N, CA and C of each residue as an Amber inpcrd file, in Angstrom:
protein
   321
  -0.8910000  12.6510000 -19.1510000  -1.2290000  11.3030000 -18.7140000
  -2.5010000  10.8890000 -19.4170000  -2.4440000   9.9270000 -19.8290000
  -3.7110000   9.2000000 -20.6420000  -4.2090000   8.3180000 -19.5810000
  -5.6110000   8.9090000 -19.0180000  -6.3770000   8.4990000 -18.1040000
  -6.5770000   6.8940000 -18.5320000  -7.0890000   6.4950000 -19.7300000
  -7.5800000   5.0520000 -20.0630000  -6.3530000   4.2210000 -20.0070000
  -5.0350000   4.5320000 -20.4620000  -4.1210000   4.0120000 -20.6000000
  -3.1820000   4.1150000 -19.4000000  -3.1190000   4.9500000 -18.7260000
  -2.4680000   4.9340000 -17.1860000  -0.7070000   4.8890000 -17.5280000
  -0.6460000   5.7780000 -18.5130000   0.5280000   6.2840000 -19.7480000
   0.9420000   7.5230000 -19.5200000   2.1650000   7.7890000 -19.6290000
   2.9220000   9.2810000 -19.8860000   3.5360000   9.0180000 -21.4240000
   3.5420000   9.8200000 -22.0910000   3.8010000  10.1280000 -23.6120000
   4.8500000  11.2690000 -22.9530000   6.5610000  10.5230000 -23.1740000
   7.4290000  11.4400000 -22.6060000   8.6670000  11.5970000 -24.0160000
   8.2580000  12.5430000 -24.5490000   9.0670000  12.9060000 -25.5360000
   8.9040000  12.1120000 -26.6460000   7.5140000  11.6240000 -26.6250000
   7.8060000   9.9600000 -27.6800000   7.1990000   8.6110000 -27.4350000
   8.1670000   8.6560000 -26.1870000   7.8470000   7.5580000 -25.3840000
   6.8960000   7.0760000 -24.7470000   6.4680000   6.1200000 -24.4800000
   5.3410000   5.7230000 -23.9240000   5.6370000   5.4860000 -22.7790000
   5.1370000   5.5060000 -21.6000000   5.6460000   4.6330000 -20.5310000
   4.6890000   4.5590000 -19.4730000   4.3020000   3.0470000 -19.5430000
   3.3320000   2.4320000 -18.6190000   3.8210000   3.0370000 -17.0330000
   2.7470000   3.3490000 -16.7390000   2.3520000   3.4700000 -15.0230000
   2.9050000   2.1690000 -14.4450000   2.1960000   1.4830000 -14.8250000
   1.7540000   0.3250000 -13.9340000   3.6110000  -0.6510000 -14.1780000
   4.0300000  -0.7540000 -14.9360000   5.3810000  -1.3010000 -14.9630000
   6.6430000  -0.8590000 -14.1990000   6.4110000   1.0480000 -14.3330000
   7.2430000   1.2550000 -13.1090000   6.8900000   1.3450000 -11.9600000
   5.5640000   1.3480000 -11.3870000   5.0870000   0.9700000 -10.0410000
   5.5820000  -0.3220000  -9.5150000   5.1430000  -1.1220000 -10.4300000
   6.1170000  -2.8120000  -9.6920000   7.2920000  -2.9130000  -9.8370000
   8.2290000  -1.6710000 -10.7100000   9.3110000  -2.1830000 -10.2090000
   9.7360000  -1.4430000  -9.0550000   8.4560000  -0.3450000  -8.8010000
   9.4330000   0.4890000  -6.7690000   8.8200000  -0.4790000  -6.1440000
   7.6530000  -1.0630000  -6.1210000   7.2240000  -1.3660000  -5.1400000
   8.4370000  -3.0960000  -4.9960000   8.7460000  -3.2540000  -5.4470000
  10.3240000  -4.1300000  -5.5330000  11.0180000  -3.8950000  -4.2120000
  10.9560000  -2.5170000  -4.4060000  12.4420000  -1.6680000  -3.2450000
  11.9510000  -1.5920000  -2.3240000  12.7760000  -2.0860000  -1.0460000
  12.6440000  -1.9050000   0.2830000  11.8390000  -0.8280000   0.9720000
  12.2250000   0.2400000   0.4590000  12.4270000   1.4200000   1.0860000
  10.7450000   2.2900000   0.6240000  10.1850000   1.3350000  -0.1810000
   8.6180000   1.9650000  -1.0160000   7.2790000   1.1170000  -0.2050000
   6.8900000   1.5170000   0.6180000   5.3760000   1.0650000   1.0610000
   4.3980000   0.9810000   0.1380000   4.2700000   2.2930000  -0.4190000
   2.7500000   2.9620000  -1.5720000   3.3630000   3.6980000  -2.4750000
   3.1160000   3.6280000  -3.4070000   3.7390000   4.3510000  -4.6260000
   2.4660000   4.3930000  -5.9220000   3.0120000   5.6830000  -6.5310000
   2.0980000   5.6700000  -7.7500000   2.9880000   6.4840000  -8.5220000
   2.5660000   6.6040000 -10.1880000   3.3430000   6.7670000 -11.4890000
   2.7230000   7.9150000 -11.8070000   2.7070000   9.2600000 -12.2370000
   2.1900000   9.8220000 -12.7000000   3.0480000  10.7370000 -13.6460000
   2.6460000  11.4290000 -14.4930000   3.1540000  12.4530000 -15.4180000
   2.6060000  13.6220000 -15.5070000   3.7980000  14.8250000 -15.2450000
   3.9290000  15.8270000 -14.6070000   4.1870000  16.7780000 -16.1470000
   3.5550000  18.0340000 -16.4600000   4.0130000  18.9920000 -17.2860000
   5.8160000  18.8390000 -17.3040000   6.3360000  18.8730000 -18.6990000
   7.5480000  19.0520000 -18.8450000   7.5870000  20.2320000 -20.5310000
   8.4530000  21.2820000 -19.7510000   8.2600000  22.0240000 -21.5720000
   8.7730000  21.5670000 -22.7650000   9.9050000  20.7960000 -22.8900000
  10.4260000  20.0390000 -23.8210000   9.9360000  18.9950000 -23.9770000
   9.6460000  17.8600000 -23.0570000   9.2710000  16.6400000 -23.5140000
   7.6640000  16.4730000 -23.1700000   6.9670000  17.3690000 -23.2080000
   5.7580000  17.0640000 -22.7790000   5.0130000  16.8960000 -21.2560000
   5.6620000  15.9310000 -21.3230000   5.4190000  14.9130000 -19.6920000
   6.6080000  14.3110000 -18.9000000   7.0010000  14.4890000 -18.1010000
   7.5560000  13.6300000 -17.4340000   7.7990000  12.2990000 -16.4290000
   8.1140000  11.9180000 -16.0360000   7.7680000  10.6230000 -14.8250000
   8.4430000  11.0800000 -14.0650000   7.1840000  11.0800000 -12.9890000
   7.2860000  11.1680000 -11.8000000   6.6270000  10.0140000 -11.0500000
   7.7330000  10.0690000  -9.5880000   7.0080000   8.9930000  -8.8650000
   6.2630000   9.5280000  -7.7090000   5.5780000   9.2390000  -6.8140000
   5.0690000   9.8470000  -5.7030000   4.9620000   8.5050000  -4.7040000
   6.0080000   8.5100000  -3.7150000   6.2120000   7.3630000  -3.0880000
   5.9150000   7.6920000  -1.2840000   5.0960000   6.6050000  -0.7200000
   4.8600000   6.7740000   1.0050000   6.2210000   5.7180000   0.9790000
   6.9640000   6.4030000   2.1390000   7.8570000   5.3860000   2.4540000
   8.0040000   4.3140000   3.6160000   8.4890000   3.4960000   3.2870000
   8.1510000   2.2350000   4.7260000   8.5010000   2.7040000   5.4140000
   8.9950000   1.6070000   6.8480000   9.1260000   2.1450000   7.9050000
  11.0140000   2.2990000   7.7710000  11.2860000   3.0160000   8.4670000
  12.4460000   3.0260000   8.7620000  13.2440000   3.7780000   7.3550000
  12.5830000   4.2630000   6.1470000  13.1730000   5.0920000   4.8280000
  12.5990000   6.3010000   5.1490000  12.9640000   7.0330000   3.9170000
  12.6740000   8.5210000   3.6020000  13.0890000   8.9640000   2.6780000
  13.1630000  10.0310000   2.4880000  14.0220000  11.0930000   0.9320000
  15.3450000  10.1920000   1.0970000  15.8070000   9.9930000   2.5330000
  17.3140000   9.6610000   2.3750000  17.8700000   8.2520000   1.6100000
  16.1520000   7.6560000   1.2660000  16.7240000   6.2960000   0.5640000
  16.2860000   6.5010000  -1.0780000  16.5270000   7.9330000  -1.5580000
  15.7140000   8.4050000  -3.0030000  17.2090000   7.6980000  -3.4270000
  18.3590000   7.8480000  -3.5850000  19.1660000   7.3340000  -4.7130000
  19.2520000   5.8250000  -4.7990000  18.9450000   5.1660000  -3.4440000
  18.9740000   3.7090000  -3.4750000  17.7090000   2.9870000  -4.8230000
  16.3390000   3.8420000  -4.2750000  15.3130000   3.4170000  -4.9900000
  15.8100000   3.9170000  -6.6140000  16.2950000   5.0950000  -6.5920000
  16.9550000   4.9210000  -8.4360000  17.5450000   4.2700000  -9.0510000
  18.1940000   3.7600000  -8.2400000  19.2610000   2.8560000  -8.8350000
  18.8560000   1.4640000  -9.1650000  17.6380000   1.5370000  -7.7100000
  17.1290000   0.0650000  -7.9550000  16.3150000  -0.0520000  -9.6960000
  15.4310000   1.5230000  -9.8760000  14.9540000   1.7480000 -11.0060000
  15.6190000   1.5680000 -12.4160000  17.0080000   1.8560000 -12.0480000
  18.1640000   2.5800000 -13.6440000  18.5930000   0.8220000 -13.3220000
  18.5040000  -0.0930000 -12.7670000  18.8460000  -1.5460000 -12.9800000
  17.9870000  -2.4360000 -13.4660000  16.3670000  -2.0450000 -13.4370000
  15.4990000  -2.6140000 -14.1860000  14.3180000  -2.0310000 -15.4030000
  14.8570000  -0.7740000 -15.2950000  14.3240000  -0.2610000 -16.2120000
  14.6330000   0.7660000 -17.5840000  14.5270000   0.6340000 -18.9040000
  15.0170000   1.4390000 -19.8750000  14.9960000   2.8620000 -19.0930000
  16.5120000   3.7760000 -19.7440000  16.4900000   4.8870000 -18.9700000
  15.4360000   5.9120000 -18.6970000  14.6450000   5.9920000 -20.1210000
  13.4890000   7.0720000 -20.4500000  12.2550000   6.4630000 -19.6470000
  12.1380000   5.1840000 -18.8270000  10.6600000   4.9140000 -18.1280000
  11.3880000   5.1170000 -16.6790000  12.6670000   5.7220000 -16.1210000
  13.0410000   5.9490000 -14.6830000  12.6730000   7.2830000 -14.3390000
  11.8470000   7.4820000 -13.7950000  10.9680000   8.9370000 -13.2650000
  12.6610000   9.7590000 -12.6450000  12.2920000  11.2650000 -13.4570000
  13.0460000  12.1520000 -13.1200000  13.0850000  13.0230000 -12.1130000
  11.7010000  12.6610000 -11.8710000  11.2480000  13.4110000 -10.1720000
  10.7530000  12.2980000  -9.2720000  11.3120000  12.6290000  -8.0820000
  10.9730000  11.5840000  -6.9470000  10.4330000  12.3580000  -5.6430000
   8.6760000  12.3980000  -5.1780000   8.2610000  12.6490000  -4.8230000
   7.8680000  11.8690000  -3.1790000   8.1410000  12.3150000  -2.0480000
   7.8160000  11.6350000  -1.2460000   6.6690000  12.3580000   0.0260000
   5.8150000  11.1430000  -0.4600000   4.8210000  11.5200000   0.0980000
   4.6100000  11.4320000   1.7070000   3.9880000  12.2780000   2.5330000
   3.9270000  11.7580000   3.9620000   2.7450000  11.0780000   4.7400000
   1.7600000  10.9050000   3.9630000   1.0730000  10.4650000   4.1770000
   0.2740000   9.4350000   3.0060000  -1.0800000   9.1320000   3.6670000
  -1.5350000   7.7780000   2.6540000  -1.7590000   8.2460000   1.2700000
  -1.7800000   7.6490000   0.2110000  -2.2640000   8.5150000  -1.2740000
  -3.7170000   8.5620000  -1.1570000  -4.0690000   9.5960000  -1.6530000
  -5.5710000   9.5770000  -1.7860000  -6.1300000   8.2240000  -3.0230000
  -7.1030000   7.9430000  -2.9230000  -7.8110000   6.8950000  -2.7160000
  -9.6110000   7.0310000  -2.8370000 -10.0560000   6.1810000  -3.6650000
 -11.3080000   6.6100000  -4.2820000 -12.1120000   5.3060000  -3.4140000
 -13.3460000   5.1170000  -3.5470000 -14.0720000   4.2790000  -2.7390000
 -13.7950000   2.8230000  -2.7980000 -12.7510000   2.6080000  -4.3730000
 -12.6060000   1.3400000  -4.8570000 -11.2930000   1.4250000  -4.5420000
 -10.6830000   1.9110000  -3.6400000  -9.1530000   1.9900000  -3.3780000
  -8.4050000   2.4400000  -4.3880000  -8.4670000   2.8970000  -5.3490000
  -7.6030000   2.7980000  -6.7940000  -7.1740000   4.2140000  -6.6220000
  -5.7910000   4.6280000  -6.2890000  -4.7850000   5.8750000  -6.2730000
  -5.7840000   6.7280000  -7.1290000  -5.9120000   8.1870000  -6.7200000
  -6.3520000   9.2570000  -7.3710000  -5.0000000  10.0640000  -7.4620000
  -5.1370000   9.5120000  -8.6250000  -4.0480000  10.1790000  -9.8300000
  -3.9920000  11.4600000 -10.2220000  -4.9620000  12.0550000 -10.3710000
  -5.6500000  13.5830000 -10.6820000  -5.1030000  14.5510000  -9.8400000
  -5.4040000  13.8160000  -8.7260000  -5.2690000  14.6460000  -7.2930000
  -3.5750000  14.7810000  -6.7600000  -2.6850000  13.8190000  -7.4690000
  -1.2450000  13.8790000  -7.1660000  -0.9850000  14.6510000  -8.1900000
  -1.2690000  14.7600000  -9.3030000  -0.5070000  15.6310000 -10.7060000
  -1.1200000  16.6630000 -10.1660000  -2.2320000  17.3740000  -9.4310000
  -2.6250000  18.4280000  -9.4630000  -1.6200000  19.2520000  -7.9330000
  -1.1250000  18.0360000  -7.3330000  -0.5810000  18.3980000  -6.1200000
   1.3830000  18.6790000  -6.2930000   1.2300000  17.9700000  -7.0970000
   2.8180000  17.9050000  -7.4200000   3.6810000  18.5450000  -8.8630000
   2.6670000  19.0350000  -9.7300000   2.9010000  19.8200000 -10.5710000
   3.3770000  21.0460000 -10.7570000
């Protein structure tokens, strides 16, 4: 993950954070979400998502939110891991997701 750029370099690819965040936070079923990129041995990095879910979702709405993903987004920026979080994301004094702290948790 390229801290300045808020980027996964996945096999090549580039793929903005911040583009597939707005498109979960789209889906019903996503309260809080963040983008991060996870060790992969072949492609480098992968996308991953790490999602709090609203009220009334859970893991059980992970294929809905993919699909919602694989309908607006090129295949290589749809995170291959879907992480659900149970509580709030950590969070720095300026509110801004600590990113560090999910790749170090979910890796």
């Amino acid at each position: 993950m390229d801290r300045i750029k808020d980027m996964v370099l996945r096999g090549g690819e580039n793929v903005y954070c911040v583009e597939v965040e707005t498109v979960l936070f789209e889906a019903d079923a996503v309260k809080d979400c963040a983008v991060i990129g996870i060790p992969h041995d072949k492609l480098g990095e992968e996308v991953a998502a790490v999602i709090v879910a609203a009220d009334g979702h859970g893991p059980q709405s992970a294929e809905k939110v993919l699909e919602h993903l694989r309908s607006r987004l090129a295949g290589f920026k749809v995170p291959s891991k879907v992480f659900w979080h149970h509580e709030d994301l950590p969070r720095n004094a300026a509110g801004k997701v600590l990113k560090k702290d999910l790749r170090d948790l979910y890796s």
